[in-house]
Amino acid sequence: MQRCFTLTIVRHWALRKKLFTISYQQSAAMSTLLINQPKYAWLKELGLSEDNDGVYNGNWGGKGEVITSYCPANNEPIARVRQATMAEYEETVQKSRDAWKVWADIPAPKRGEIVRQIGDALRKKIKVLGSLVSLEMGKIYVEGVGEVQEYVDVCDYAVGLSRMIGGPVLPSERPGHALIEMWNPVGLVGIITAFNFPVAVYGWNNAIALICGNVCLCWIVLICVRACSNRIVAEVLEQNNLPGAICSMTCGGADIGTAMSKDERVDLVSFTGSTHVGKMVAMLVQERFGRNLLELGGNNAIIVFEDADLNLVVPSAVFASVGTAGQRCTTTRRLMLHGSIHDVVVERVAKAYKQVRIGDPWDPSTMYGPLHTKQAVDQYLAAIEQAKQQGGTVVCGGKVMDRPGNYVEPTIITGLAHDAPIVHTETFVPILYVLKFQTEEEAFAWNNEVKQGLSSSIFTKDMGRVFRWLGPKGSDCGIVNVNIPTSGAEIGGAFGGEKHTGGGRESGSDSWKQYMRRSTCTINYSKDLPLAQGIKFE
């Protein structure tokens, strides 16, 4: 069974590697790397070069296969990175474990000071690093910068948290005894990040894990972004005479990702990605009784009732379904409209879709960029075809755009049944399925009937309905909104979802507890030995 899971993960990660290395080899051979073109000279401000090291553990290295990263807006090669070998992975894990012995002895507020410096270092590079996120992932420039800002913000949050984490002192039933709860770091946190938020998701994990006393080892997806982000963090550690392996990095293939999942020295594996792969990662980790933190898929719905303010609904639906070209885990994929307002909302949303400015991600006026890979374009076309076969009608979009890069039209599809197979399938592309409902009970049930449980939202002015939505018979998601979109979560709240979304929580609230282990401690400071529950043993 384990071999089956491992092979499936190998195939998935091998496919992702092929998207970097095999796709467009002909154009790569004929093109100059973007880093060598004057237009992209700013890349060198981040320490990027033609050939880059894909391993950091206090020292930079990489003796494995060389892979090339491509820009999804034009499919031209950006730069190359040398991956880690298994020997380098082993070395990095050992150095990380050694670094933990130093880091765990530093008081939490002092660790918070290091995280504060990381946030300040990111602030100084926020525009140029945000530009690289846009270049390599494909999201528009303002979203790229906003993603780096999210890492900065969570650093600020973590600094304050470093003086607040801890457990309660509990009343003991025995005289002369103290009952307390102690929280200690788990040790080494392995972070496997997704392509769509390569800086922010790493930052949520990294900043909180560090102040809790852990060290981090990242297995990277966007190779240039991760290498440059890690260089910024490494410089802060080096300036403070701390082991660089406190924040390690390995760029590698399926062998590295599988090894991390199976490695008993990795105390917590935090995985952000698809439900399909996340399930298998979780089972590999569980086989060794390890810990995992899963942030997986979302088939998110906005429900619009007849009393909703449509001036809020329309921009919310457009932003949540079109933003990041539909490549957010919190993207709205289902828009449920009360029958009395269905037609007018569809008309207004479709009109707004046609006004979305599509183009170069670095153009300040652009609102919508490309999909990340050609594979995603194929998934987009396949989903539209399935929707048509299942009774759907394309109201807007539905085509691949005739221009360089992985551009597709944002698409609206109506007429499908709420339980159509394609509606229940999370396709990571900009397709919005519009459903018509009649009753509150029906809408709430449709929201909850999909396997994922990440984000959800209703638009209404009925306060009774609001609290029913927030209550035990309302939304079963981890994020439950009212009169705002499904996307755009704040760092102060716990981020994550239920069911096939994985159950993990990152960022705010008490998410820090996932990076620590709890001990209940009883201290007898008396001269007697009373037993609990009044038991006598004489």
PDB file of N, CA and C in Angstrom, residues 456-532:
ATOM      1  N   SER A 456     -16.879  29.982   2.316  1.00  0.00           N
ATOM      2  CA  SER A 456     -18.270  30.118   1.914  1.00  0.00           C
ATOM      3  C   SER A 456     -18.751  31.504   2.300  1.00  0.00           C
ATOM      4  N   SER A 457     -19.811  31.970   1.623  1.00  0.00           N
ATOM      5  CA  SER A 457     -20.327  33.295   1.950  1.00  0.00           C
ATOM      6  C   SER A 457     -21.791  33.410   1.543  1.00  0.00           C
ATOM      7  N   ILE A 458     -22.552  34.179   2.319  1.00  0.00           N
ATOM      8  CA  ILE A 458     -23.912  34.526   1.920  1.00  0.00           C
ATOM      9  C   ILE A 458     -24.035  36.047   1.836  1.00  0.00           C
ATOM     10  N   PHE A 459     -24.951  36.483   0.995  1.00  0.00           N
ATOM     11  CA  PHE A 459     -25.294  37.904   0.896  1.00  0.00           C
ATOM     12  C   PHE A 459     -26.769  38.042   1.250  1.00  0.00           C
ATOM     13  N   THR A 460     -27.024  38.752   2.340  1.00  0.00           N
ATOM     14  CA  THR A 460     -28.386  38.919   2.842  1.00  0.00           C
ATOM     15  C   THR A 460     -28.410  40.065   3.841  1.00  0.00           C
ATOM     16  N   LYS A 461     -29.614  40.586   4.115  1.00  0.00           N
ATOM     17  CA  LYS A 461     -29.809  41.592   5.168  1.00  0.00           C
ATOM     18  C   LYS A 461     -30.592  41.013   6.351  1.00  0.00           C
ATOM     19  N   ASP A 462     -30.943  39.753   6.251  1.00  0.00           N
ATOM     20  CA  ASP A 462     -31.750  39.079   7.272  1.00  0.00           C
ATOM     21  C   ASP A 462     -30.822  38.586   8.386  1.00  0.00           C
ATOM     22  N   MET A 463     -30.866  39.217   9.557  1.00  0.00           N
ATOM     23  CA  MET A 463     -29.951  38.866  10.639  1.00  0.00           C
ATOM     24  C   MET A 463     -30.240  37.474  11.202  1.00  0.00           C
ATOM     25  N   GLY A 464     -31.483  37.059  11.181  1.00  0.00           N
ATOM     26  CA  GLY A 464     -31.787  35.697  11.606  1.00  0.00           C
ATOM     27  C   GLY A 464     -31.096  34.684  10.721  1.00  0.00           C
ATOM     28  N   ARG A 465     -31.152  34.942   9.402  1.00  0.00           N
ATOM     29  CA  ARG A 465     -30.491  34.049   8.451  1.00  0.00           C
ATOM     30  C   ARG A 465     -28.978  34.056   8.665  1.00  0.00           C
ATOM     31  N   VAL A 466     -28.426  35.222   8.957  1.00  0.00           N
ATOM     32  CA  VAL A 466     -26.981  35.324   9.198  1.00  0.00           C
ATOM     33  C   VAL A 466     -26.565  34.379  10.311  1.00  0.00           C
ATOM     34  N   PHE A 467     -27.291  34.384  11.417  1.00  0.00           N
ATOM     35  CA  PHE A 467     -26.883  33.553  12.549  1.00  0.00           C
ATOM     36  C   PHE A 467     -27.223  32.079  12.338  1.00  0.00           C
ATOM     37  N   ARG A 468     -28.219  31.791  11.525  1.00  0.00           N
ATOM     38  CA  ARG A 468     -28.440  30.392  11.144  1.00  0.00           C
ATOM     39  C   ARG A 468     -27.291  29.899  10.276  1.00  0.00           C
ATOM     40  N   TRP A 469     -26.777  30.765   9.411  1.00  0.00           N
ATOM     41  CA  TRP A 469     -25.649  30.457   8.541  1.00  0.00           C
ATOM     42  C   TRP A 469     -24.385  30.195   9.360  1.00  0.00           C
ATOM     43  N   LEU A 470     -24.198  30.964  10.427  1.00  0.00           N
ATOM     44  CA  LEU A 470     -23.015  30.811  11.274  1.00  0.00           C
ATOM     45  C   LEU A 470     -23.145  29.658  12.262  1.00  0.00           C
ATOM     46  N   GLY A 471     -24.356  29.135  12.440  1.00  0.00           N
ATOM     47  CA  GLY A 471     -24.624  28.143  13.466  1.00  0.00           C
ATOM     48  C   GLY A 471     -24.401  26.711  13.015  1.00  0.00           C
ATOM     49  N   PRO A 472     -24.805  25.749  13.861  1.00  0.00           N
ATOM     50  CA  PRO A 472     -24.497  24.330  13.611  1.00  0.00           C
ATOM     51  C   PRO A 472     -25.157  23.756  12.370  1.00  0.00           C
ATOM     52  N   LYS A 473     -26.262  24.344  11.909  1.00  0.00           N
ATOM     53  CA  LYS A 473     -26.931  23.852  10.704  1.00  0.00           C
ATOM     54  C   LYS A 473     -26.631  24.723   9.489  1.00  0.00           C
ATOM     55  N   GLY A 474     -25.674  25.623   9.642  1.00  0.00           N
ATOM     56  CA  GLY A 474     -25.289  26.490   8.539  1.00  0.00           C
ATOM     57  C   GLY A 474     -24.108  25.934   7.770  1.00  0.00           C
ATOM     58  N   SER A 475     -23.202  26.796   7.388  1.00  0.00           N
ATOM     59  CA  SER A 475     -22.050  26.374   6.592  1.00  0.00           C
ATOM     60  C   SER A 475     -21.138  25.455   7.385  1.00  0.00           C
ATOM     61  N   ASP A 476     -20.635  24.413   6.721  1.00  0.00           N
ATOM     62  CA  ASP A 476     -19.694  23.490   7.369  1.00  0.00           C
ATOM     63  C   ASP A 476     -18.245  23.803   7.016  1.00  0.00           C
ATOM     64  N   CYS A 477     -17.983  25.016   6.546  1.00  0.00           N
ATOM     65  CA  CYS A 477     -16.636  25.390   6.101  1.00  0.00           C
ATOM     66  C   CYS A 477     -15.803  26.003   7.236  1.00  0.00           C
ATOM     67  N   GLY A 478     -14.523  26.075   7.007  1.00  0.00           N
ATOM     68  CA  GLY A 478     -13.638  26.709   7.979  1.00  0.00           C
ATOM     69  C   GLY A 478     -13.691  28.220   7.920  1.00  0.00           C
ATOM     70  N   ILE A 479     -14.099  28.771   6.788  1.00  0.00           N
ATOM     71  CA  ILE A 479     -14.269  30.212   6.605  1.00  0.00           C
ATOM     72  C   ILE A 479     -15.720  30.458   6.219  1.00  0.00           C
ATOM     73  N   VAL A 480     -16.437  31.191   7.062  1.00  0.00           N
ATOM     74  CA  VAL A 480     -17.869  31.412   6.867  1.00  0.00           C
ATOM     75  C   VAL A 480     -18.114  32.916   6.880  1.00  0.00           C
ATOM     76  N   ASN A 481     -18.389  33.485   5.707  1.00  0.00           N
ATOM     77  CA  ASN A 481     -18.478  34.935   5.550  1.00  0.00           C
ATOM     78  C   ASN A 481     -19.916  35.402   5.329  1.00  0.00           C
ATOM     79  N   VAL A 482     -20.100  36.692   5.550  1.00  0.00           N
ATOM     80  CA  VAL A 482     -21.390  37.337   5.302  1.00  0.00           C
ATOM     81  C   VAL A 482     -21.141  38.666   4.589  1.00  0.00           C
ATOM     82  N   ASN A 483     -21.737  38.824   3.413  1.00  0.00           N
ATOM     83  CA  ASN A 483     -21.662  40.064   2.624  1.00  0.00           C
ATOM     84  C   ASN A 483     -20.247  40.462   2.226  1.00  0.00           C
ATOM     85  N   ILE A 484     -19.360  39.484   2.122  1.00  0.00           N
ATOM     86  CA  ILE A 484     -18.034  39.670   1.527  1.00  0.00           C
ATOM     87  C   ILE A 484     -17.720  38.418   0.707  1.00  0.00           C
ATOM     88  N   PRO A 485     -16.710  38.466  -0.169  1.00  0.00           N
ATOM     89  CA  PRO A 485     -16.407  37.300  -1.009  1.00  0.00           C
ATOM     90  C   PRO A 485     -15.834  36.131  -0.207  1.00  0.00           C
ATOM     91  N   THR A 486     -15.619  35.017  -0.903  1.00  0.00           N
ATOM     92  CA  THR A 486     -15.013  33.836  -0.278  1.00  0.00           C
ATOM     93  C   THR A 486     -13.503  33.979  -0.137  1.00  0.00           C
ATOM     94  N   SER A 487     -12.890  34.850  -0.927  1.00  0.00           N
ATOM     95  CA  SER A 487     -11.439  35.027  -0.880  1.00  0.00           C
ATOM     96  C   SER A 487     -11.094  36.293  -0.104  1.00  0.00           C
ATOM     97  N   GLY A 488      -9.793  36.482   0.137  1.00  0.00           N
ATOM     98  CA  GLY A 488      -9.339  37.677   0.827  1.00  0.00           C
ATOM     99  C   GLY A 488      -9.337  37.542   2.337  1.00  0.00           C
ATOM    100  N   ALA A 489      -8.899  36.381   2.860  1.00  0.00           N
ATOM    101  CA  ALA A 489      -8.877  36.162   4.306  1.00  0.00           C
ATOM    102  C   ALA A 489      -7.792  37.011   4.971  1.00  0.00           C
ATOM    103  N   GLU A 490      -8.053  37.432   6.201  1.00  0.00           N
ATOM    104  CA  GLU A 490      -7.085  38.217   6.967  1.00  0.00           C
ATOM    105  C   GLU A 490      -6.190  37.296   7.792  1.00  0.00           C
ATOM    106  N   ILE A 491      -4.956  37.767   8.062  1.00  0.00           N
ATOM    107  CA  ILE A 491      -4.001  36.898   8.763  1.00  0.00           C
ATOM    108  C   ILE A 491      -4.360  36.699  10.231  1.00  0.00           C
ATOM    109  N   GLY A 492      -5.181  37.576  10.819  1.00  0.00           N
ATOM    110  CA  GLY A 492      -5.487  37.459  12.245  1.00  0.00           C
ATOM    111  C   GLY A 492      -6.371  36.290  12.586  1.00  0.00           C
ATOM    112  N   GLY A 493      -7.100  35.766  11.606  1.00  0.00           N
ATOM    113  CA  GLY A 493      -7.950  34.602  11.831  1.00  0.00           C
ATOM    114  C   GLY A 493      -7.245  33.331  11.406  1.00  0.00           C
ATOM    115  N   ALA A 494      -7.705  32.215  11.938  1.00  0.00           N
ATOM    116  CA  ALA A 494      -7.155  30.919  11.527  1.00  0.00           C
ATOM    117  C   ALA A 494      -7.618  30.626  10.102  1.00  0.00           C
ATOM    118  N   PHE A 495      -6.675  30.234   9.244  1.00  0.00           N
ATOM    119  CA  PHE A 495      -6.999  29.949   7.848  1.00  0.00           C
ATOM    120  C   PHE A 495      -6.973  28.445   7.630  1.00  0.00           C
ATOM    121  N   GLY A 496      -8.078  27.918   7.095  1.00  0.00           N
ATOM    122  CA  GLY A 496      -8.128  26.493   6.788  1.00  0.00           C
ATOM    123  C   GLY A 496      -9.558  26.029   6.693  1.00  0.00           C
ATOM    124  N   GLY A 497      -9.737  24.742   6.423  1.00  0.00           N
ATOM    125  CA  GLY A 497     -11.079  24.234   6.219  1.00  0.00           C
ATOM    126  C   GLY A 497     -11.269  22.821   6.702  1.00  0.00           C
ATOM    127  N   GLU A 498     -12.474  22.311   6.481  1.00  0.00           N
ATOM    128  CA  GLU A 498     -12.891  21.006   6.982  1.00  0.00           C
ATOM    129  C   GLU A 498     -12.992  19.991   5.844  1.00  0.00           C
ATOM    130  N   LYS A 499     -13.325  18.768   6.223  1.00  0.00           N
ATOM    131  CA  LYS A 499     -13.544  17.666   5.289  1.00  0.00           C
ATOM    132  C   LYS A 499     -12.316  17.476   4.380  1.00  0.00           C
ATOM    133  N   HIS A 500     -12.501  17.427   3.078  1.00  0.00           N
ATOM    134  CA  HIS A 500     -11.371  17.162   2.182  1.00  0.00           C
ATOM    135  C   HIS A 500     -10.437  18.358   2.029  1.00  0.00           C
ATOM    136  N   THR A 501     -10.738  19.448   2.693  1.00  0.00           N
ATOM    137  CA  THR A 501      -9.787  20.563   2.728  1.00  0.00           C
ATOM    138  C   THR A 501      -8.662  20.266   3.713  1.00  0.00           C
ATOM    139  N   GLY A 502      -8.840  19.284   4.576  1.00  0.00           N
ATOM    140  CA  GLY A 502      -7.724  18.792   5.367  1.00  0.00           C
ATOM    141  C   GLY A 502      -7.773  19.029   6.854  1.00  0.00           C
ATOM    142  N   GLY A 503      -8.531  20.049   7.298  1.00  0.00           N
ATOM    143  CA  GLY A 503      -8.654  20.292   8.728  1.00  0.00           C
ATOM    144  C   GLY A 503      -7.543  21.108   9.353  1.00  0.00           C
ATOM    145  N   GLY A 504      -6.507  21.472   8.596  1.00  0.00           N
ATOM    146  CA  GLY A 504      -5.397  22.246   9.152  1.00  0.00           C
ATOM    147  C   GLY A 504      -5.761  23.710   9.325  1.00  0.00           C
ATOM    148  N   ARG A 505      -5.027  24.393  10.167  1.00  0.00           N
ATOM    149  CA  ARG A 505      -5.210  25.829  10.362  1.00  0.00           C
ATOM    150  C   ARG A 505      -3.841  26.498  10.393  1.00  0.00           C
ATOM    151  N   GLU A 506      -3.730  27.599   9.658  1.00  0.00           N
ATOM    152  CA  GLU A 506      -2.481  28.370   9.592  1.00  0.00           C
ATOM    153  C   GLU A 506      -2.763  29.821   9.932  1.00  0.00           C
ATOM    154  N   SER A 507      -1.706  30.568  10.162  1.00  0.00           N
ATOM    155  CA  SER A 507      -1.735  32.013  10.374  1.00  0.00           C
ATOM    156  C   SER A 507      -2.227  32.377  11.763  1.00  0.00           C
ATOM    157  N   GLY A 508      -3.442  32.964  11.891  1.00  0.00           N
ATOM    158  CA  GLY A 508      -3.834  33.613  13.132  1.00  0.00           C
ATOM    159  C   GLY A 508      -4.569  32.747  14.127  1.00  0.00           C
ATOM    160  N   SER A 509      -5.246  33.430  15.068  1.00  0.00           N
ATOM    161  CA  SER A 509      -5.961  32.810  16.170  1.00  0.00           C
ATOM    162  C   SER A 509      -4.996  31.889  16.934  1.00  0.00           C
ATOM    163  N   ASP A 510      -5.418  30.639  17.207  1.00  0.00           N
ATOM    164  CA  ASP A 510      -4.534  29.730  17.953  1.00  0.00           C
ATOM    165  C   ASP A 510      -3.865  28.710  17.032  1.00  0.00           C
ATOM    166  N   SER A 511      -3.657  29.082  15.765  1.00  0.00           N
ATOM    167  CA  SER A 511      -2.988  28.175  14.824  1.00  0.00           C
ATOM    168  C   SER A 511      -1.584  27.800  15.283  1.00  0.00           C
ATOM    169  N   TRP A 512      -0.976  28.660  16.110  1.00  0.00           N
ATOM    170  CA  TRP A 512       0.369  28.376  16.614  1.00  0.00           C
ATOM    171  C   TRP A 512       0.441  27.025  17.324  1.00  0.00           C
ATOM    172  N   LYS A 513      -0.682  26.550  17.856  1.00  0.00           N
ATOM    173  CA  LYS A 513      -0.678  25.292  18.592  1.00  0.00           C
ATOM    174  C   LYS A 513      -0.317  24.097  17.707  1.00  0.00           C
ATOM    175  N   GLN A 514      -0.545  24.235  16.391  1.00  0.00           N
ATOM    176  CA  GLN A 514      -0.213  23.121  15.502  1.00  0.00           C
ATOM    177  C   GLN A 514       1.294  22.934  15.360  1.00  0.00           C
ATOM    178  N   TYR A 515       2.069  23.952  15.735  1.00  0.00           N
ATOM    179  CA  TYR A 515       3.517  23.880  15.613  1.00  0.00           C
ATOM    180  C   TYR A 515       4.197  23.556  16.948  1.00  0.00           C
ATOM    181  N   MET A 516       3.381  23.164  17.940  1.00  0.00           N
ATOM    182  CA  MET A 516       3.919  22.891  19.264  1.00  0.00           C
ATOM    183  C   MET A 516       3.317  21.612  19.823  1.00  0.00           C
ATOM    184  N   ARG A 517       3.980  21.053  20.827  1.00  0.00           N
ATOM    185  CA  ARG A 517       3.452  19.891  21.541  1.00  0.00           C
ATOM    186  C   ARG A 517       3.080  20.314  22.954  1.00  0.00           C
ATOM    187  N   ARG A 518       1.998  19.733  23.442  1.00  0.00           N
ATOM    188  CA  ARG A 518       1.431  20.118  24.734  1.00  0.00           C
ATOM    189  C   ARG A 518       1.748  19.071  25.793  1.00  0.00           C
ATOM    190  N   SER A 519       2.100  19.538  26.981  1.00  0.00           N
ATOM    191  CA  SER A 519       2.309  18.646  28.125  1.00  0.00           C
ATOM    192  C   SER A 519       1.478  19.161  29.303  1.00  0.00           C
ATOM    193  N   THR A 520       0.751  18.253  29.931  1.00  0.00           N
ATOM    194  CA  THR A 520       0.058  18.587  31.175  1.00  0.00           C
ATOM    195  C   THR A 520       0.967  18.195  32.336  1.00  0.00           C
ATOM    196  N   CYS A 521       1.277  19.162  33.204  1.00  0.00           N
ATOM    197  CA  CYS A 521       2.291  18.966  34.237  1.00  0.00           C
ATOM    198  C   CYS A 521       1.682  19.160  35.628  1.00  0.00           C
ATOM    199  N   THR A 522       1.854  18.186  36.484  1.00  0.00           N
ATOM    200  CA  THR A 522       1.413  18.287  37.872  1.00  0.00           C
ATOM    201  C   THR A 522       2.643  18.380  38.774  1.00  0.00           C
ATOM    202  N   ILE A 523       2.667  19.406  39.626  1.00  0.00           N
ATOM    203  CA  ILE A 523       3.816  19.643  40.501  1.00  0.00           C
ATOM    204  C   ILE A 523       3.348  19.576  41.951  1.00  0.00           C
ATOM    205  N   ASN A 524       3.951  18.667  42.695  1.00  0.00           N
ATOM    206  CA  ASN A 524       3.645  18.519  44.118  1.00  0.00           C
ATOM    207  C   ASN A 524       4.663  19.326  44.913  1.00  0.00           C
ATOM    208  N   TYR A 525       4.214  20.418  45.552  1.00  0.00           N
ATOM    209  CA  TYR A 525       5.118  21.222  46.357  1.00  0.00           C
ATOM    210  C   TYR A 525       4.843  21.046  47.852  1.00  0.00           C
ATOM    211  N   SER A 526       4.050  20.003  48.171  1.00  0.00           N
ATOM    212  CA  SER A 526       3.752  19.713  49.586  1.00  0.00           C
ATOM    213  C   SER A 526       4.605  18.541  50.064  1.00  0.00           C
ATOM    214  N   LYS A 527       4.374  18.117  51.306  1.00  0.00           N
ATOM    215  CA  LYS A 527       5.078  16.967  51.866  1.00  0.00           C
ATOM    216  C   LYS A 527       4.192  15.726  51.882  1.00  0.00           C
ATOM    217  N   ASP A 528       2.993  15.861  51.328  1.00  0.00           N
ATOM    218  CA  ASP A 528       2.057  14.742  51.285  1.00  0.00           C
ATOM    219  C   ASP A 528       1.934  14.208  49.860  1.00  0.00           C
ATOM    220  N   LEU A 529       1.276  13.052  49.751  1.00  0.00           N
ATOM    221  CA  LEU A 529       1.099  12.446  48.432  1.00  0.00           C
ATOM    222  C   LEU A 529      -0.359  12.025  48.245  1.00  0.00           C
ATOM    223  N   PRO A 530      -1.268  12.993  48.200  1.00  0.00           N
ATOM    224  CA  PRO A 530      -2.677  12.657  47.955  1.00  0.00           C
ATOM    225  C   PRO A 530      -2.864  12.227  46.506  1.00  0.00           C
ATOM    226  N   LEU A 531      -3.728  11.224  46.304  1.00  0.00           N
ATOM    227  CA  LEU A 531      -3.988  10.735  44.953  1.00  0.00           C
ATOM    228  C   LEU A 531      -5.232  11.401  44.386  1.00  0.00           C
ATOM    229  N   ALA A 532      -5.326  11.417  43.082  1.00  0.00           N
ATOM    230  CA  ALA A 532      -6.467  12.041  42.420  1.00  0.00           C
ATOM    231  C   ALA A 532      -7.726  11.227  42.665  1.00  0.00           C
TER     232      ALA A 532
END
